[in-house]
Amino acid sequence: MNLTQFPRRNYVQDATPLEALPAFSKALGNKVNIYIKRDDLLPGCAGGNKTRKLDFCIADAIENGADTIITCGAVQSNHCRLTLSWAVKEGMDCHLVLEERVAGSYKKDGSGNNFLFNLMGVKSTSVVPGGSDMLGEMTKVAEQLKKEGKKPYIIPGGASNAIGATGYVACAEEIMQQLFSINLSIDHMVVPSGSAGTHAGIVVGMYGTNAGIPVSGINVSRPKDVQEEIVHNLAMETAQRLGMRESLPKEQITCFDGYVGPGYSLPTDSMTEAVQLLARTEAILLDPVYSGKAMAGLIDLVRNDYFAEGANVLFLHTGGSPALYAYLDTFQ
Ligand SMILES: *Cc1c(COP(=O)(O)O)cnc(C)c1O
């Protein structure tokens, strides 16, 4: 695949580290060897996966003559934090539409990512009820800004369109290169599956490079069937944009929905355990909404012998640790 054909801003200049987790693996009985891809260390304010997608999405915005970015997310959205962060670096205005998926969860002076929205000087924040038509709400903001002479560009939630997912195809290629240079063979990969761009991009990259590494997505909100359909559709769209001739078989997409708990962003005991265990064995911070639940999934799969004994399992750490500070009660 030739990814240089697409405009990007070069936000990702170096490969993120790929590390072994010996103490964490030992705490899980050394049944498997767990490795971690540190996309929590990507550039952009406080790091995280959205930087790879925004690298391509903001390039597209600039190609289209935009001077203002509009995007949306949940009230503690890492995606909103990173979109704002890159807009600041590009000298563009950024407007956010926040979906209050849990009624009453938006606090104007909230901590975590919400605090960072204000610190980085977000131009406007509109809060809409859970289940709102987010594209419709962002379009309203765009219409108003156009009347004021601005040139707005809308980035969808999570930057999860075929443009953004291309960033995770690049990540899969980066991983394959790293594994080759350290001569490590990975048997299985585990990724969080939210707005789907990360999962879809990784699958397209692994399939497109003929890596033969199965990928399991751990859902953070939706039921298995619904999420697999969303990931598959986005993966096919992304593969087509990259000029892949083969269509992407549905069997390449596997999701687990057993670790969502009561719902998106709502804490679970297994998430708390996962966050504490990784912090106490490896001093790496997960987050309560995505990477914590995804790691809870990996831990459970290890305990239930889902992976062959002695397998090398790679976890994609997508970031999100600023949200921890909005969940102090959960960990105290
Ligand atoms: C957005 C996000 C995810 C999920 O990635 P998607 O591409 O939306 O599926 C995972 N982890 C963190 C920390 C995120 O912010």
GROMACS .gro file of C-alpha atoms and ligand atoms in nm:
model
  347
    1MET     CA    1   0.000   0.000   0.000
    2ASN     CA    2   0.129   0.342  -0.088
    3LEU     CA    3   0.012   0.579   0.182
    4THR     CA    4   0.227   0.868   0.062
    5GLN     CA    5  -0.039   0.938  -0.200
    6PHE     CA    6  -0.258   1.098   0.069
    7PRO     CA    7  -0.194   1.444   0.214
    8ARG     CA    8  -0.093   1.445   0.578
    9ARG     CA    9   0.059   1.691   0.826
   10ASN     CA   10   0.339   1.467   0.960
   11TYR     CA   11   0.223   1.477   1.320
   12VAL     CA   12   0.374   1.128   1.370
   13GLN     CA   13   0.744   1.161   1.298
   14ASP     CA   14   0.879   0.863   1.490
   15ALA     CA   15   0.741   0.517   1.563
   16THR     CA   16   0.583   0.491   1.908
   17PRO     CA   17   0.756   0.238   2.137
   18LEU     CA   18   0.662  -0.129   2.128
   19GLU     CA   19   0.746  -0.271   2.471
   20ALA     CA   20   0.735  -0.602   2.656
   21LEU     CA   21   0.527  -0.615   2.976
   22PRO     CA   22   0.710  -0.881   3.182
   23ALA     CA   23   0.574  -0.788   3.525
   24PHE     CA   24   0.219  -0.753   3.398
   25SER     CA   25   0.246  -1.087   3.214
   26LYS     CA   26   0.380  -1.246   3.533
   27ALA     CA   27   0.089  -1.108   3.735
   28LEU     CA   28  -0.139  -1.294   3.492
   29GLY     CA   29   0.047  -1.621   3.555
   30ASN     CA   30   0.289  -1.601   3.261
   31LYS     CA   31   0.038  -1.788   3.046
   32VAL     CA   32   0.112  -1.553   2.757
   33ASN     CA   33   0.370  -1.283   2.683
   34ILE     CA   34   0.202  -0.946   2.665
   35TYR     CA   35   0.345  -0.657   2.464
   36ILE     CA   36   0.217  -0.304   2.433
   37LYS     CA   37   0.218  -0.052   2.148
   38ARG     CA   38   0.249   0.286   2.315
   39ASP     CA   39   0.018   0.507   2.110
   40ASP     CA   40  -0.058   0.682   2.439
   41LEU     CA   41   0.282   0.846   2.376
   42LEU     CA   42   0.190   0.994   2.036
   43PRO     CA   43   0.247   1.368   2.000
   44GLY     CA   44  -0.041   1.612   2.055
   45CYS     CA   45  -0.151   1.742   2.396
   46ALA     CA   46  -0.141   1.445   2.637
   47GLY     CA   47  -0.112   1.189   2.354
   48GLY     CA   48  -0.343   0.919   2.224
   49ASN     CA   49  -0.471   0.751   1.911
   50LYS     CA   50  -0.660   1.040   1.751
   51THR     CA   51  -0.331   1.203   1.646
   52ARG     CA   52  -0.274   0.938   1.376
   53LYS     CA   53  -0.620   0.999   1.230
   54LEU     CA   54  -0.605   1.378   1.258
   55ASP     CA   55  -0.274   1.376   1.073
   56PHE     CA   56  -0.478   1.289   0.761
   57CYS     CA   57  -0.808   1.461   0.850
   58ILE     CA   58  -0.657   1.802   0.923
   59ALA     CA   59  -0.448   1.778   0.606
   60ASP     CA   60  -0.774   1.725   0.417
   61ALA     CA   61  -0.927   2.026   0.595
   62ILE     CA   62  -0.633   2.244   0.494
   63GLU     CA   63  -0.648   2.115   0.133
   64ASN     CA   64  -1.011   2.225   0.136
   65GLY     CA   65  -0.921   2.577   0.244
   66ALA     CA   66  -1.056   2.551   0.599
   67ASP     CA   67  -0.955   2.792   0.876
   68THR     CA   68  -1.181   2.644   1.143
   69ILE     CA   69  -1.238   2.289   1.269
   70ILE     CA   70  -1.563   2.161   1.416
   71THR     CA   71  -1.583   1.821   1.580
   72CYS     CA   72  -1.784   1.631   1.840
   73GLY     CA   73  -1.749   1.376   2.116
   74ALA     CA   74  -1.858   1.275   2.464
   75VAL     CA   75  -1.811   1.518   2.754
   76GLN     CA   76  -1.467   1.372   2.840
   77SER     CA   77  -1.368   1.320   2.476
   78ASN     CA   78  -0.999   1.252   2.408
   79HIS     CA   79  -1.075   1.306   2.042
   80CYS     CA   80  -1.202   1.659   2.112
   81ARG     CA   81  -0.892   1.731   2.324
   82LEU     CA   82  -0.656   1.617   2.047
   83THR     CA   83  -0.849   1.788   1.766
   84LEU     CA   84  -0.836   2.113   1.962
   85SER     CA   85  -0.467   2.057   2.035
   86TRP     CA   86  -0.375   2.016   1.667
   87ALA     CA   87  -0.599   2.307   1.567
   88VAL     CA   88  -0.407   2.523   1.816
   89LYS     CA   89  -0.077   2.409   1.662
   90GLU     CA   90  -0.209   2.485   1.310
   91GLY     CA   91  -0.338   2.828   1.411
   92MET     CA   92  -0.698   2.726   1.336
   93ASP     CA   93  -1.011   2.791   1.543
   94CYS     CA   94  -1.179   2.487   1.699
   95HIS     CA   95  -1.544   2.448   1.802
   96LEU     CA   96  -1.672   2.144   1.993
   97VAL     CA   97  -2.016   1.985   2.015
   98LEU     CA   98  -2.032   1.760   2.321
   99GLU     CA   99  -2.285   1.480   2.356
  100GLU     CA  100  -2.405   1.428   2.711
  101ARG     CA  101  -2.441   1.049   2.674
  102VAL     CA  102  -2.492   1.016   3.049
  103ALA     CA  103  -2.754   1.272   3.157
  104GLY     CA  104  -2.610   1.537   3.389
  105SER     CA  105  -2.248   1.433   3.325
  106TYR     CA  106  -2.132   1.763   3.171
  107LYS     CA  107  -1.973   1.994   3.425
  108LYS     CA  108  -1.869   2.333   3.293
  109ASP     CA  109  -1.568   2.337   3.525
  110GLY     CA  110  -1.509   1.960   3.508
  111SER     CA  111  -1.167   1.802   3.537
  112GLY     CA  112  -0.980   1.574   3.295
  113ASN     CA  113  -1.020   1.649   2.925
  114ASN     CA  114  -1.290   1.903   2.995
  115PHE     CA  115  -1.041   2.115   3.188
  116LEU     CA  116  -0.799   2.088   2.895
  117PHE     CA  117  -1.064   2.213   2.646
  118ASN     CA  118  -1.075   2.538   2.839
  119LEU     CA  119  -0.701   2.552   2.904
  120MET     CA  120  -0.627   2.527   2.531
  121GLY     CA  121  -0.879   2.799   2.450
  122VAL     CA  122  -1.164   2.622   2.272
  123LYS     CA  123  -1.364   2.879   2.069
  124SER     CA  124  -1.705   2.740   2.165
  125THR     CA  125  -1.854   2.436   2.332
  126SER     CA  126  -2.214   2.334   2.276
  127VAL     CA  127  -2.359   2.054   2.485
  128VAL     CA  128  -2.644   1.846   2.339
  129PRO     CA  129  -2.843   1.556   2.489
  130GLY     CA  130  -2.742   1.192   2.435
  131GLY     CA  131  -2.876   1.048   2.110
  132SER     CA  132  -2.873   1.385   1.927
  133ASP     CA  133  -2.797   1.398   1.555
  134MET     CA  134  -2.432   1.500   1.599
  135LEU     CA  135  -2.368   1.570   1.230
  136GLY     CA  136  -2.681   1.786   1.225
  137GLU     CA  137  -2.564   1.977   1.534
  138MET     CA  138  -2.216   2.033   1.387
  139THR     CA  139  -2.371   2.148   1.058
  140LYS     CA  140  -2.570   2.411   1.249
  141VAL     CA  141  -2.246   2.542   1.404
  142ALA     CA  142  -2.083   2.540   1.058
  143GLU     CA  143  -2.370   2.738   0.900
  144GLN     CA  144  -2.342   3.005   1.168
  145LEU     CA  145  -1.963   3.030   1.127
  146LYS     CA  146  -1.998   3.059   0.748
  147LYS     CA  147  -2.226   3.360   0.801
  148GLU     CA  148  -1.943   3.512   1.004
  149GLY     CA  149  -1.706   3.464   0.710
  150LYS     CA  150  -1.526   3.158   0.845
  151LYS     CA  151  -1.434   2.847   0.646
  152PRO     CA  152  -1.532   2.558   0.874
  153TYR     CA  153  -1.452   2.190   0.822
  154ILE     CA  154  -1.634   1.915   1.008
  155ILE     CA  155  -1.437   1.618   1.140
  156PRO     CA  156  -1.673   1.333   1.240
  157GLY     CA  157  -1.672   1.183   1.591
  158GLY     CA  158  -1.343   1.006   1.664
  159ALA     CA  159  -1.215   1.114   1.318
  160SER     CA  160  -1.349   0.774   1.217
  161ASN     CA  161  -1.400   0.803   0.845
  162ALA     CA  162  -1.188   0.645   0.571
  163ILE     CA  163  -0.952   0.946   0.579
  164GLY     CA  164  -0.885   0.910   0.953
  165ALA     CA  165  -0.873   0.530   0.955
  166THR     CA  166  -0.583   0.555   0.708
  167GLY     CA  167  -0.374   0.666   1.007
  168TYR     CA  168  -0.424   0.323   1.163
  169VAL     CA  169  -0.337   0.144   0.841
  170ALA     CA  170  -0.008   0.331   0.872
  171CYS     CA  171   0.017   0.216   1.235
  172ALA     CA  172  -0.024  -0.150   1.131
  173GLU     CA  173   0.261  -0.104   0.883
  174GLU     CA  174   0.469   0.063   1.154
  175ILE     CA  175   0.407  -0.233   1.387
  176MET     CA  176   0.508  -0.487   1.120
  177GLN     CA  177   0.828  -0.296   1.059
  178GLN     CA  178   0.909  -0.285   1.432
  179LEU     CA  179   0.837  -0.655   1.478
  180PHE     CA  180   1.069  -0.732   1.190
  181SER     CA  181   1.352  -0.521   1.327
  182ILE     CA  182   1.336  -0.680   1.674
  183ASN     CA  183   1.258  -1.021   1.522
  184LEU     CA  184   0.945  -1.076   1.728
  185SER     CA  185   0.650  -1.277   1.603
  186ILE     CA  186   0.312  -1.169   1.739
  187ASP     CA  187   0.027  -1.420   1.749
  188HIS     CA  188  -0.264  -1.193   1.832
  189MET     CA  189  -0.350  -0.827   1.865
  190VAL     CA  190  -0.608  -0.665   2.097
  191VAL     CA  191  -0.743  -0.316   2.030
  192PRO     CA  192  -1.021  -0.099   2.177
  193SER     CA  193  -1.321  -0.063   1.944
  194GLY     CA  194  -1.514   0.264   1.981
  195SER     CA  195  -1.597   0.489   1.687
  196ALA     CA  196  -1.424   0.211   1.489
  197GLY     CA  197  -1.151   0.394   1.296
  198THR     CA  198  -0.869   0.242   1.499
  199HIS     CA  199  -0.997  -0.115   1.476
  200ALA     CA  200  -1.088  -0.082   1.106
  201GLY     CA  201  -0.753   0.076   1.013
  202ILE     CA  202  -0.550  -0.189   1.198
  203VAL     CA  203  -0.746  -0.471   1.034
  204VAL     CA  204  -0.702  -0.320   0.686
  205GLY     CA  205  -0.329  -0.274   0.750
  206MET     CA  206  -0.281  -0.627   0.884
  207TYR     CA  207  -0.485  -0.782   0.604
  208GLY     CA  208  -0.327  -0.563   0.337
  209THR     CA  209   0.025  -0.655   0.447
  210ASN     CA  210  -0.075  -1.021   0.469
  211ALA     CA  211   0.045  -1.022   0.831
  212GLY     CA  212  -0.163  -1.318   0.941
  213ILE     CA  213  -0.215  -1.163   1.284
  214PRO     CA  214  -0.575  -1.192   1.410
  215VAL     CA  215  -0.713  -0.874   1.567
  216SER     CA  216  -0.969  -0.871   1.848
  217GLY     CA  217  -1.164  -0.553   1.919
  218ILE     CA  218  -1.295  -0.487   2.268
  219ASN     CA  219  -1.614  -0.282   2.254
  220VAL     CA  220  -1.666   0.019   2.477
  221SER     CA  221  -2.035   0.078   2.405
  222ARG     CA  222  -2.217  -0.122   2.138
  223PRO     CA  223  -2.328  -0.487   2.115
  224LYS     CA  224  -2.104  -0.726   1.922
  225ASP     CA  225  -2.308  -0.758   1.600
  226VAL     CA  226  -2.370  -0.386   1.565
  227GLN     CA  227  -2.005  -0.298   1.623
  228GLU     CA  228  -1.872  -0.567   1.388
  229GLU     CA  229  -2.095  -0.431   1.112
  230ILE     CA  230  -1.974  -0.073   1.171
  231VAL     CA  231  -1.608  -0.177   1.178
  232HIS     CA  232  -1.648  -0.391   0.866
  233ASN     CA  233  -1.818  -0.115   0.667
  234LEU     CA  234  -1.551   0.137   0.759
  235ALA     CA  235  -1.274  -0.116   0.689
  236MET     CA  236  -1.414  -0.186   0.340
  237GLU     CA  237  -1.446   0.184   0.267
  238THR     CA  238  -1.088   0.241   0.384
  239ALA     CA  239  -0.953  -0.054   0.184
  240GLN     CA  240  -1.125   0.081  -0.126
  241ARG     CA  241  -0.977   0.427  -0.074
  242LEU     CA  242  -0.631   0.266  -0.056
  243GLY     CA  243  -0.692   0.081  -0.381
  244MET     CA  244  -0.693  -0.267  -0.230
  245ARG     CA  245  -0.836  -0.494  -0.494
  246GLU     CA  246  -0.961  -0.773  -0.271
  247SER     CA  247  -1.266  -0.711  -0.060
  248LEU     CA  248  -1.218  -0.751   0.312
  249PRO     CA  249  -1.384  -1.068   0.450
  250LYS     CA  250  -1.624  -1.013   0.740
  251GLU     CA  251  -1.440  -1.288   0.937
  252GLN     CA  252  -1.148  -1.048   0.978
  253ILE     CA  253  -1.360  -0.846   1.222
  254THR     CA  254  -1.407  -0.986   1.572
  255CYS     CA  255  -1.553  -0.786   1.860
  256PHE     CA  256  -1.612  -0.870   2.225
  257ASP     CA  257  -1.893  -0.686   2.404
  258GLY     CA  258  -1.861  -0.844   2.749
  259TYR     CA  259  -1.656  -0.565   2.907
  260VAL     CA  260  -1.878  -0.261   2.844
  261GLY     CA  261  -2.057  -0.299   3.179
  262PRO     CA  262  -2.362  -0.076   3.230
  263GLY     CA  263  -2.269   0.146   2.934
  264TYR     CA  264  -2.028   0.381   2.761
  265SER     CA  265  -1.798   0.563   3.003
  266LEU     CA  266  -1.955   0.397   3.309
  267PRO     CA  267  -1.694   0.233   3.536
  268THR     CA  268  -1.672  -0.144   3.587
  269ASP     CA  269  -1.480  -0.345   3.848
  270SER     CA  270  -1.277  -0.518   3.578
  271MET     CA  271  -1.174  -0.179   3.431
  272THR     CA  272  -1.061  -0.059   3.776
  273GLU     CA  273  -0.862  -0.380   3.824
  274ALA     CA  274  -0.698  -0.344   3.481
  275VAL     CA  275  -0.602   0.021   3.536
  276GLN     CA  276  -0.458  -0.056   3.882
  277LEU     CA  277  -0.274  -0.371   3.771
  278LEU     CA  278  -0.096  -0.205   3.479
  279ALA     CA  279  -0.009   0.100   3.693
  280ARG     CA  280   0.129  -0.118   3.975
  281THR     CA  281   0.326  -0.361   3.758
  282GLU     CA  282   0.450  -0.143   3.472
  283ALA     CA  283   0.372   0.218   3.575
  284ILE     CA  284   0.168   0.274   3.260
  285LEU     CA  285  -0.159   0.469   3.282
  286LEU     CA  286  -0.471   0.340   3.107
  287ASP     CA  287  -0.802   0.526   3.103
  288PRO     CA  288  -1.146   0.446   3.245
  289VAL     CA  289  -1.348   0.468   2.920
  290TYR     CA  290  -1.143   0.291   2.648
  291SER     CA  291  -0.802   0.142   2.719
  292GLY     CA  292  -0.900   0.033   3.074
  293LYS     CA  293  -1.201  -0.162   2.947
  294ALA     CA  294  -1.003  -0.300   2.655
  295MET     CA  295  -0.731  -0.422   2.893
  296ALA     CA  296  -1.000  -0.571   3.117
  297GLY     CA  297  -1.103  -0.769   2.809
  298LEU     CA  298  -0.748  -0.885   2.742
  299ILE     CA  299  -0.704  -0.992   3.107
  300ASP     CA  300  -1.027  -1.192   3.097
  301LEU     CA  301  -0.934  -1.357   2.766
  302VAL     CA  302  -0.597  -1.460   2.914
  303ARG     CA  303  -0.766  -1.602   3.226
  304ASN     CA  304  -1.011  -1.797   3.009
  305ASP     CA  305  -0.734  -1.943   2.792
  306TYR     CA  306  -0.856  -1.770   2.476
  307PHE     CA  307  -0.492  -1.741   2.361
  308ALA     CA  308  -0.268  -2.043   2.318
  309GLU     CA  309  -0.021  -2.099   2.602
  310GLY     CA  310   0.300  -1.905   2.543
  311ALA     CA  311   0.142  -1.685   2.275
  312ASN     CA  312   0.275  -1.336   2.212
  313VAL     CA  313  -0.014  -1.091   2.247
  314LEU     CA  314   0.012  -0.725   2.149
  315PHE     CA  315  -0.215  -0.469   2.315
  316LEU     CA  316  -0.269  -0.135   2.143
  317HIS     CA  317  -0.260   0.139   2.408
  318THR     CA  318  -0.471   0.418   2.260
  319GLY     CA  319  -0.417   0.667   2.544
  320GLY     CA  320  -0.684   0.859   2.736
  321SER     CA  321  -0.519   0.895   3.077
  322PRO     CA  322  -0.637   1.259   3.128
  323ALA     CA  323  -0.987   1.115   3.181
  324LEU     CA  324  -0.858   0.937   3.494
  325TYR     CA  325  -0.867   1.270   3.677
  326ALA     CA  326  -1.240   1.295   3.613
  327TYR     CA  327  -1.289   0.954   3.780
  328LEU     CA  328  -1.108   0.996   4.113
  329ASP     CA  329  -1.402   0.855   4.310
  330THR     CA  330  -1.391   0.531   4.114
  331PHE     CA  331  -1.033   0.462   4.222
  332GLN     CA  332  -1.054   0.577   4.586
  333LIG     C1  333  -1.123   0.728   2.075
  333LIG     C2  334  -1.048   0.639   2.164
  333LIG     C3  335  -1.047   0.500   2.144
  333LIG     C4  336  -1.128   0.430   2.041
  333LIG     O1  337  -1.080   0.448   1.914
  333LIG     P1  338  -1.185   0.449   1.795
  333LIG     O2  339  -1.105   0.473   1.674
  333LIG     O3  340  -1.282   0.559   1.827
  333LIG     O4  341  -1.254   0.318   1.793
  333LIG     C5  342  -0.970   0.423   2.227
  333LIG     N1  343  -0.898   0.478   2.327
  333LIG     C6  344  -0.898   0.609   2.350
  333LIG     C7  345  -0.818   0.660   2.463
  333LIG     C8  346  -0.972   0.694   2.269
  333LIG     O5  347  -0.972   0.825   2.295
   0.00000   0.00000   0.00000
